[in-house]
Short mmCIF file of C-alpha atoms in Angstrom, two decimals:
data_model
loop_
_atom_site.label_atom_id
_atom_site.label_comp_id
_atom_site.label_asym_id
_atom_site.label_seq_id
_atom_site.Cartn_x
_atom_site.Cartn_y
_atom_site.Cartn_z
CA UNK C 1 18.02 16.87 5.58
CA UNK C 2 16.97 13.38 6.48
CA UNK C 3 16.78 10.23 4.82
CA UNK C 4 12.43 10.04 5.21
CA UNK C 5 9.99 12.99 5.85
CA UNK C 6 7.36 10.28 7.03
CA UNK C 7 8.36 6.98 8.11
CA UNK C 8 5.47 4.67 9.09
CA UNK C 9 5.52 1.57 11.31
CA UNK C 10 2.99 -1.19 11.19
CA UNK C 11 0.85 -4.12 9.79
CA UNK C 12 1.94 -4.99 6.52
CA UNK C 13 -1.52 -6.17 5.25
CA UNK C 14 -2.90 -7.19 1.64
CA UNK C 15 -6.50 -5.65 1.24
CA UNK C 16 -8.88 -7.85 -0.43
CA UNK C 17 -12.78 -6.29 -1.23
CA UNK C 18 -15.21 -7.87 -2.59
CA UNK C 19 -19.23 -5.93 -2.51
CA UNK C 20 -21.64 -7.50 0.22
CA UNK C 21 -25.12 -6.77 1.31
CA UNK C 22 -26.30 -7.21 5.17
CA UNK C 23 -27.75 -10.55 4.46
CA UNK C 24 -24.62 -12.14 3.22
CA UNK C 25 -22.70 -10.21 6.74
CA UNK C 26 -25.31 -11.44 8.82
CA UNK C 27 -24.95 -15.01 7.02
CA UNK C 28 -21.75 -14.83 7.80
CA UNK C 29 -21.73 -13.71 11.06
CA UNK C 30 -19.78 -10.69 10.49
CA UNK C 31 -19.74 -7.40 12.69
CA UNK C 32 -20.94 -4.60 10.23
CA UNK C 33 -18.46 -1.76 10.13
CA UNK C 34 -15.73 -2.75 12.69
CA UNK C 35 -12.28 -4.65 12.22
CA UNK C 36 -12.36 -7.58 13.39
CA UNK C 37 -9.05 -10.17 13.73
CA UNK C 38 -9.72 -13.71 12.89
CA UNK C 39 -7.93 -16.89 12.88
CA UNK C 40 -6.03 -18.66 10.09
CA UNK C 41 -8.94 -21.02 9.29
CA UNK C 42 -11.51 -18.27 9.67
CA UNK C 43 -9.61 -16.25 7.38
CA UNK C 44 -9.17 -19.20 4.84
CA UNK C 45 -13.06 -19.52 5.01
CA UNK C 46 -14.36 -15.71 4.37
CA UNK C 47 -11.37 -15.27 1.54
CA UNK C 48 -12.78 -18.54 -0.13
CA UNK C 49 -16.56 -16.75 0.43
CA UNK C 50 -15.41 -13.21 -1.70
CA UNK C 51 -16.88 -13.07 -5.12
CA UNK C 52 -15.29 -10.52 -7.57
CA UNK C 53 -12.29 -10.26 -4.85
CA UNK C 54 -9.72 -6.95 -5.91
CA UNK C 55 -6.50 -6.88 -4.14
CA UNK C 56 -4.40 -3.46 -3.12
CA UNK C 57 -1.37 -3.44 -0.39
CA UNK C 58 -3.36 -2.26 2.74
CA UNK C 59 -2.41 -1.64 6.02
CA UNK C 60 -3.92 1.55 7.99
CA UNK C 61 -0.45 3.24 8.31
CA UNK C 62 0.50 2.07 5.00
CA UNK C 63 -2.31 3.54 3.55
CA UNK C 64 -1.55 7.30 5.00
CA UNK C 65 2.24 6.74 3.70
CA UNK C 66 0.41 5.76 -0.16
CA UNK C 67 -1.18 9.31 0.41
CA UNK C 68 1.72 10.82 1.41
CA UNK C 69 3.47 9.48 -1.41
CA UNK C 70 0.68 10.99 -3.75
CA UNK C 71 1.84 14.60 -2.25
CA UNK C 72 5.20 14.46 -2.90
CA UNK C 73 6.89 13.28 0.69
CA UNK C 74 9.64 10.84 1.22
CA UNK C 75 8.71 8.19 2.76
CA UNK C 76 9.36 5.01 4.30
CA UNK C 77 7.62 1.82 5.55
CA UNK C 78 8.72 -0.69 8.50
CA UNK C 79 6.72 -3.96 8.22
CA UNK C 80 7.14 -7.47 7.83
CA UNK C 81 5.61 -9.74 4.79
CA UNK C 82 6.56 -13.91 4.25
CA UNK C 83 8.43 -14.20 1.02
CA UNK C 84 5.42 -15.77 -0.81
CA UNK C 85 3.33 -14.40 -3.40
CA UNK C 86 1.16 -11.95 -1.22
CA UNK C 87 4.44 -10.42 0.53
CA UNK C 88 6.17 -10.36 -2.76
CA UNK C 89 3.29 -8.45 -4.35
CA UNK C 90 3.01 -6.07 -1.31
CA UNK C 91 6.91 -5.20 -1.11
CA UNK C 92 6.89 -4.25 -4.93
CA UNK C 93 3.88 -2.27 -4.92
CA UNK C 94 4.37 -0.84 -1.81
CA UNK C 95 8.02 0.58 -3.83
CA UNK C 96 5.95 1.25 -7.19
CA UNK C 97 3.28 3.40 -5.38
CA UNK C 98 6.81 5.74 -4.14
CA UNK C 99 6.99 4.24 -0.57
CA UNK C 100 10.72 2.34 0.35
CA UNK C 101 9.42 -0.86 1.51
CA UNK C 102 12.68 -1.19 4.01
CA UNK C 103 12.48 -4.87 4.87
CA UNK C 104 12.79 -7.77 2.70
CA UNK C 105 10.14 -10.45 2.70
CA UNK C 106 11.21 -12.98 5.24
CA UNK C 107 11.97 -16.43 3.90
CA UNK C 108 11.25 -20.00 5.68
CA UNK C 109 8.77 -21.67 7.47
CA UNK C 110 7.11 -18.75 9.39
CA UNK C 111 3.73 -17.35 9.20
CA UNK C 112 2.05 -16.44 5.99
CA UNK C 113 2.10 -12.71 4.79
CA UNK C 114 -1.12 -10.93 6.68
CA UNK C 115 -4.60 -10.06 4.47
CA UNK C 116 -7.53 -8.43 5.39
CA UNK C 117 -10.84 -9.68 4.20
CA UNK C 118 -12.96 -6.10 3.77
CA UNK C 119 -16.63 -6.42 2.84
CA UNK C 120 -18.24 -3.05 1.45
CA UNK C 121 -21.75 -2.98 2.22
CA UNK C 122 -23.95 -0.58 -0.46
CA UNK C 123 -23.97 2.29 2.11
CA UNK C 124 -20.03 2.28 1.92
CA UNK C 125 -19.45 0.64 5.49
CA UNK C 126 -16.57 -1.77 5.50
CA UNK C 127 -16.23 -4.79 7.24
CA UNK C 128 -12.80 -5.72 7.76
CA UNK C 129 -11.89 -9.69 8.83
CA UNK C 130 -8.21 -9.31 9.54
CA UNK C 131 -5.61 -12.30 10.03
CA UNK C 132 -2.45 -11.23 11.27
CA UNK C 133 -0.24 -13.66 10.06
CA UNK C 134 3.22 -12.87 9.98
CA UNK C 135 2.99 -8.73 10.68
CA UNK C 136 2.08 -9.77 13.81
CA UNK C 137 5.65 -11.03 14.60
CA UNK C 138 7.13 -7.37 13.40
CA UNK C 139 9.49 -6.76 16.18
CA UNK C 140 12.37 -4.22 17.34
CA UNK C 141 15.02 -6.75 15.07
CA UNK C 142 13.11 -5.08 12.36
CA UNK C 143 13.36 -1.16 13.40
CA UNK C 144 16.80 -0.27 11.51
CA UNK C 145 18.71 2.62 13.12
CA UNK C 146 18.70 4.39 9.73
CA UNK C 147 15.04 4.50 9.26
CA UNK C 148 13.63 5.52 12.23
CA UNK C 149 16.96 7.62 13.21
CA UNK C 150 16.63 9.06 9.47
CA UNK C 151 13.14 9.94 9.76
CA UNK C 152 11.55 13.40 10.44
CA UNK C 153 8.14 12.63 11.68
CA UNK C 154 7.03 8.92 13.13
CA UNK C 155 3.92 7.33 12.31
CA UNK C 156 2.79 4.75 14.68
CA UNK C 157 -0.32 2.20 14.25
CA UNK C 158 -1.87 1.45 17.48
CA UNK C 159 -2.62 -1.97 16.76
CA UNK C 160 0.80 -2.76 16.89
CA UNK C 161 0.19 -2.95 20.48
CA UNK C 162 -1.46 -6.72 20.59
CA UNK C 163 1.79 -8.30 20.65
CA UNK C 164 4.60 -7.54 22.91
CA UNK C 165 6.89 -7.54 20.30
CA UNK C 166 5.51 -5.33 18.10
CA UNK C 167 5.28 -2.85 20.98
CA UNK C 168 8.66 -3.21 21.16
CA UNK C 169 9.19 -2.45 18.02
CA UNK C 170 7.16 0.41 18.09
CA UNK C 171 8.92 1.97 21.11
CA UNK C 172 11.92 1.49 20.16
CA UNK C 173 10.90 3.89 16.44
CA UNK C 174 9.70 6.35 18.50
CA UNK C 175 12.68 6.30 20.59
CA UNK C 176 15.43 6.60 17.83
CA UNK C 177 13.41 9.22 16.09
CA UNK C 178 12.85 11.52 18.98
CA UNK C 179 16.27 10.71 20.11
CA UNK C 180 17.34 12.36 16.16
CA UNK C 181 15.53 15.27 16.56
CA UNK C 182 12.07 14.08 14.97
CA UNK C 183 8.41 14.07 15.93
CA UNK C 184 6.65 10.71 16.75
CA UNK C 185 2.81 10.03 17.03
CA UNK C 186 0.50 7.67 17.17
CA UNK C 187 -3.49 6.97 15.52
CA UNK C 188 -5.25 5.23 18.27
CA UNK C 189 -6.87 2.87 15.61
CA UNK C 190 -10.04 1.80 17.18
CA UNK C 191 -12.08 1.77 20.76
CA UNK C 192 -11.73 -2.16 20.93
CA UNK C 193 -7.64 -1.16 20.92
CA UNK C 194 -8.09 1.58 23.21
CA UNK C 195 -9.82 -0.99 25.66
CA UNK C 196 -7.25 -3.31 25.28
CA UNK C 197 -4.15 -0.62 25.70
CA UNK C 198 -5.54 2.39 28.01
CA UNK C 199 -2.73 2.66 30.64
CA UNK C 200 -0.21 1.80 27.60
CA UNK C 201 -1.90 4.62 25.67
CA UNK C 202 -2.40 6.87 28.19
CA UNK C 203 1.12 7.00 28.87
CA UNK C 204 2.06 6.99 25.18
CA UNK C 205 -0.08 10.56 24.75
CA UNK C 206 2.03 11.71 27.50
CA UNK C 207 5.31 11.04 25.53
CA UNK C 208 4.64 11.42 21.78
CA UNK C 209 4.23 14.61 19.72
CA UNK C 210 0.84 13.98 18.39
CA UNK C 211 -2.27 11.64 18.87
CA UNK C 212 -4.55 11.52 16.56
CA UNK C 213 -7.91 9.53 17.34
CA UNK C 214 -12.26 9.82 16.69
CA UNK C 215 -14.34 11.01 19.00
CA UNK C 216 -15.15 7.16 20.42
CA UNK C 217 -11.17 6.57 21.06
CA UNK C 218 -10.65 9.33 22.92
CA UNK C 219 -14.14 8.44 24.87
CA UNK C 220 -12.67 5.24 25.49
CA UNK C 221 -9.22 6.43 26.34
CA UNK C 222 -10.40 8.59 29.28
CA UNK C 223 -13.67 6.77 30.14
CA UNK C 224 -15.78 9.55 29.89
CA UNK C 225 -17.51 12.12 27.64
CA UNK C 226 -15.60 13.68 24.94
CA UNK C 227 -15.25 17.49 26.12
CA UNK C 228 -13.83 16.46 29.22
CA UNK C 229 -11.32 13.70 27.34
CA UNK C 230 -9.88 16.24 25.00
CA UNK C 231 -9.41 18.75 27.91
CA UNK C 232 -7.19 15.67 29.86
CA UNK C 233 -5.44 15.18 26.11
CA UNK C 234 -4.55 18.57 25.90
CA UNK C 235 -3.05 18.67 29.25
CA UNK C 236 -1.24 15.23 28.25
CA UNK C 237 -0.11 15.74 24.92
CA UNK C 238 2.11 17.75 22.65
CA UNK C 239 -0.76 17.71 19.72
CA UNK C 240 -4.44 16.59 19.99
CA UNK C 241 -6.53 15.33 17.06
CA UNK C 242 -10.36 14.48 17.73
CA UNK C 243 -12.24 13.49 14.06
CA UNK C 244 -15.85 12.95 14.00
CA UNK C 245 -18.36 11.87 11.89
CA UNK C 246 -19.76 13.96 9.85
CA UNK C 247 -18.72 17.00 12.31
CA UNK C 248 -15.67 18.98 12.18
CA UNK C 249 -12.48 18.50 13.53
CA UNK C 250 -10.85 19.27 16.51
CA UNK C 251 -7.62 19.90 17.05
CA UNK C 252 -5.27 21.00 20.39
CA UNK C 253 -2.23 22.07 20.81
CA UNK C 254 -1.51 23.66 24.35
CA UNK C 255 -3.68 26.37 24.95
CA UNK C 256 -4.12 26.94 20.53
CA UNK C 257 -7.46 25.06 19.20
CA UNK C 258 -8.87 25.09 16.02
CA UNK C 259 -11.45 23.65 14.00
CA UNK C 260 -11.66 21.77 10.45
CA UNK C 261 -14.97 22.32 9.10
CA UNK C 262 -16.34 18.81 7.14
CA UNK C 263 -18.03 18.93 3.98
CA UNK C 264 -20.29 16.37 4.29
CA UNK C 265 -20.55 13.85 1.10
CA UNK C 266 -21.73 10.23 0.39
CA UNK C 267 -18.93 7.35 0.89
CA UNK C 268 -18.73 4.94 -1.92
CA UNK C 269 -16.32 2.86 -0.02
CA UNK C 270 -15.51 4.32 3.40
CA UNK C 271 -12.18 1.89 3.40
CA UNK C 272 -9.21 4.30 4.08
CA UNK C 273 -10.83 7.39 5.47
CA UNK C 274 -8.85 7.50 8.63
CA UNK C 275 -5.86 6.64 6.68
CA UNK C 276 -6.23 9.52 4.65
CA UNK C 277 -7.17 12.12 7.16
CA UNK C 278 -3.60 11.14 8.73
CA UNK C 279 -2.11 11.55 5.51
CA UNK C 280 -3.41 15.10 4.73
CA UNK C 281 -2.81 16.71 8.32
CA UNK C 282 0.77 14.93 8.43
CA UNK C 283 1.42 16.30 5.70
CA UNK C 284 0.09 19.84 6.85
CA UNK C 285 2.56 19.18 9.69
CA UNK C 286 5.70 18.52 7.79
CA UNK C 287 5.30 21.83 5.43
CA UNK C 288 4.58 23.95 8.34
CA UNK C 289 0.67 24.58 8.02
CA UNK C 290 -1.03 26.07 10.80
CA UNK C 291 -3.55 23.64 12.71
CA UNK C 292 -6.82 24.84 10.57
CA UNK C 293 -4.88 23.92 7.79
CA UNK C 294 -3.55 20.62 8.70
CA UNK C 295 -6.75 19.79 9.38
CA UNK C 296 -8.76 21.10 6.39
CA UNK C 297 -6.25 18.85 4.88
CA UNK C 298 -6.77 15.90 6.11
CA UNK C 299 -11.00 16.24 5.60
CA UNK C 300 -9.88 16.81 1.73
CA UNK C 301 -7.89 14.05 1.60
CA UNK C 302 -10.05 11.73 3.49
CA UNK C 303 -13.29 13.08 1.23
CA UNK C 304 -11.03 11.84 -1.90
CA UNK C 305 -10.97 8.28 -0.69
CA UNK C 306 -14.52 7.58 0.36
CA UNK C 307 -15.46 8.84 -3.10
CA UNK C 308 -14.24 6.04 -4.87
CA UNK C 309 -13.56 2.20 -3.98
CA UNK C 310 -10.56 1.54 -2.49
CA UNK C 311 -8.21 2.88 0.55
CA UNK C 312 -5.87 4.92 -1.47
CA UNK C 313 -6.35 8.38 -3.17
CA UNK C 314 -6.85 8.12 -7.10
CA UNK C 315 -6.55 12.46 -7.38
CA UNK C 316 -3.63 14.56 -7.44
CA UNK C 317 -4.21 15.45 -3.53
CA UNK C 318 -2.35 18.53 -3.86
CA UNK C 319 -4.46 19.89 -6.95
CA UNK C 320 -7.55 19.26 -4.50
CA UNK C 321 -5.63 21.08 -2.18
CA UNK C 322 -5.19 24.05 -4.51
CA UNK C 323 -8.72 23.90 -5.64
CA UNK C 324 -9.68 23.97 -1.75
CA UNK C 325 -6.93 27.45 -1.10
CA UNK C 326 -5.06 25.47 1.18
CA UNK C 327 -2.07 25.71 -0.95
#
């Protein structure tokens, strides 16, 4: 047995919401509906502009670990937070939520602990203003040999790749678990990252043991239509995951496909949906599901999330998952 079933690497980010309507996003010259990274001062300014601000430990990987968590796995969480009062408050709830928050907050004059800015519009699209801060310095000095080594499937955050040393990072986790005998994988994150990173994670899908990505990241990926990018995924890669919205899931695995049927609902907050998917088919892979399963899972779990505000699951995921026969 190992140390971690999951192990996730990447930003270390405190979520802050606060309602909006398209006027005020438009005001403010934000892009509805995408991430977008901004400066220090930028961030400063939209923080100061939140009315009726909420804060939760965020993060897209950390997210999928809090849902993890909420099923019963053991996991674990490589990031870097500043020892100030955001870090502080991430580190401990990252540990009260069940996740092992593996690094200490970093002390001295370095950057400030990251935070996203996320602006929920009333038809549940989030707009997310992210400054990096000091997750963007995460680096392989960080990747302990008993996490990643210790862990039985890797969870990588594509993001990660903006900064060479965060790649680095990220390599070397997905080196040291494979090397142990676990699985790695990636989430693609979005098509802006794919743009930036296509040979990087083109060659990644060759090497990991899943990818999971929507139907506009593998689009962007290949640079062409989606049937013919998951047929060049499955030829790359050990496990193919294709979400879209409002269809059903694909998913590939050599010459085995299968499909996740979506049951189609209304987001209250779409913050986390992603996130959540991971969590439930990860967690479909580590208890030996078939692909139909994993996959039905993930749809439940991501259907929890977007039914509430907030990017972490508020049910007993498992009960849905009884309620749903998947269990």
């Amino acid at each position: 047995m190992k140390t971690y079933q999951v192990v996730g690497i990447g930003n270390a980010i405190v979520d802050v919401f606060a309602q909006s309507d398209d006027s005020f996003l438009e005001l403010m010259g934000i892009e509805k509906g995408i991430m977008q990274l901004v400066e220090r001062e930028r961030g400063e300014l939209l923080y100061a502009a939140m009315k009726d601000r909420k804060q939760a430990p965020g993060g897209s990987v950390a997210n999928t670990l809090a849902g993890l968590g909420n099923l019963g796995l053991t996991t674990g969480f490589i990031g870097r937070v500043h020892d100030d009062a955001l870090g502080r408050f991430y580190a401990k709830a990252m540990d009260d939520n069940g996740t092992s928050f593996v690094n200490a907050p970093v002390p001295g004059g370095e950057l400030p602990t990251s935070r996203s800015m996320i602006f929920v519009s009333p038809d549940g699209e989030r707009s997310m203003n992210t400054y990096l801060g000091i997750s963007s310095e995460l680096g392989p000095e960080d990747v302990a040999d008993e996490v990643a080594g210790q862990a039985e499937i890797l969870f990588l955050e594509g993001y990660l790749y903006d900064k060479p040393k965060g790649k680095q990072a990220f390599e070397r986790a997905a080196q040291l678990c494979r090397a142990n005998g676990g699985k790695a994988g990636i989430a693609l994150s979005d098509p802006f990252c794919v743009d930036r990173h296509r040979d990087g994670f083109r060659r990644l899908v060759k090497e990991l043991d899943y990818v999971i990505g929507n139907e506009h990241e593998w689009e962007s990926l290949y640079q062409t239509d989606l049937s013919t990018a998951l047929e060049q995924a499955a030829q790359d890669s050990g496990l193919v995951v294709c979400t879209r919205s409002g269809h059903d899931v694909i998913l590939v695995r050599g010459e085995e496909q299968a499909v996740a049927p979506v049951k189609r609902i209304v987001p209250v907050d779409a913050t986390g949906a992603g996130d959540l998917f991971a969590a439930g088919f990860i967690y479909g892979v580590a208890t030996g599901q078939s692909l139909a399963t994993s996959g039905r899972m993930g749809c439940v779990a991501a259907a929890e999330v977007i039914s509430h505000f907030g990017a972490r699951p508020e049910a007993d995921l498992k009960a849905l998952f009884r309620r749903e026969g998947l269990i």
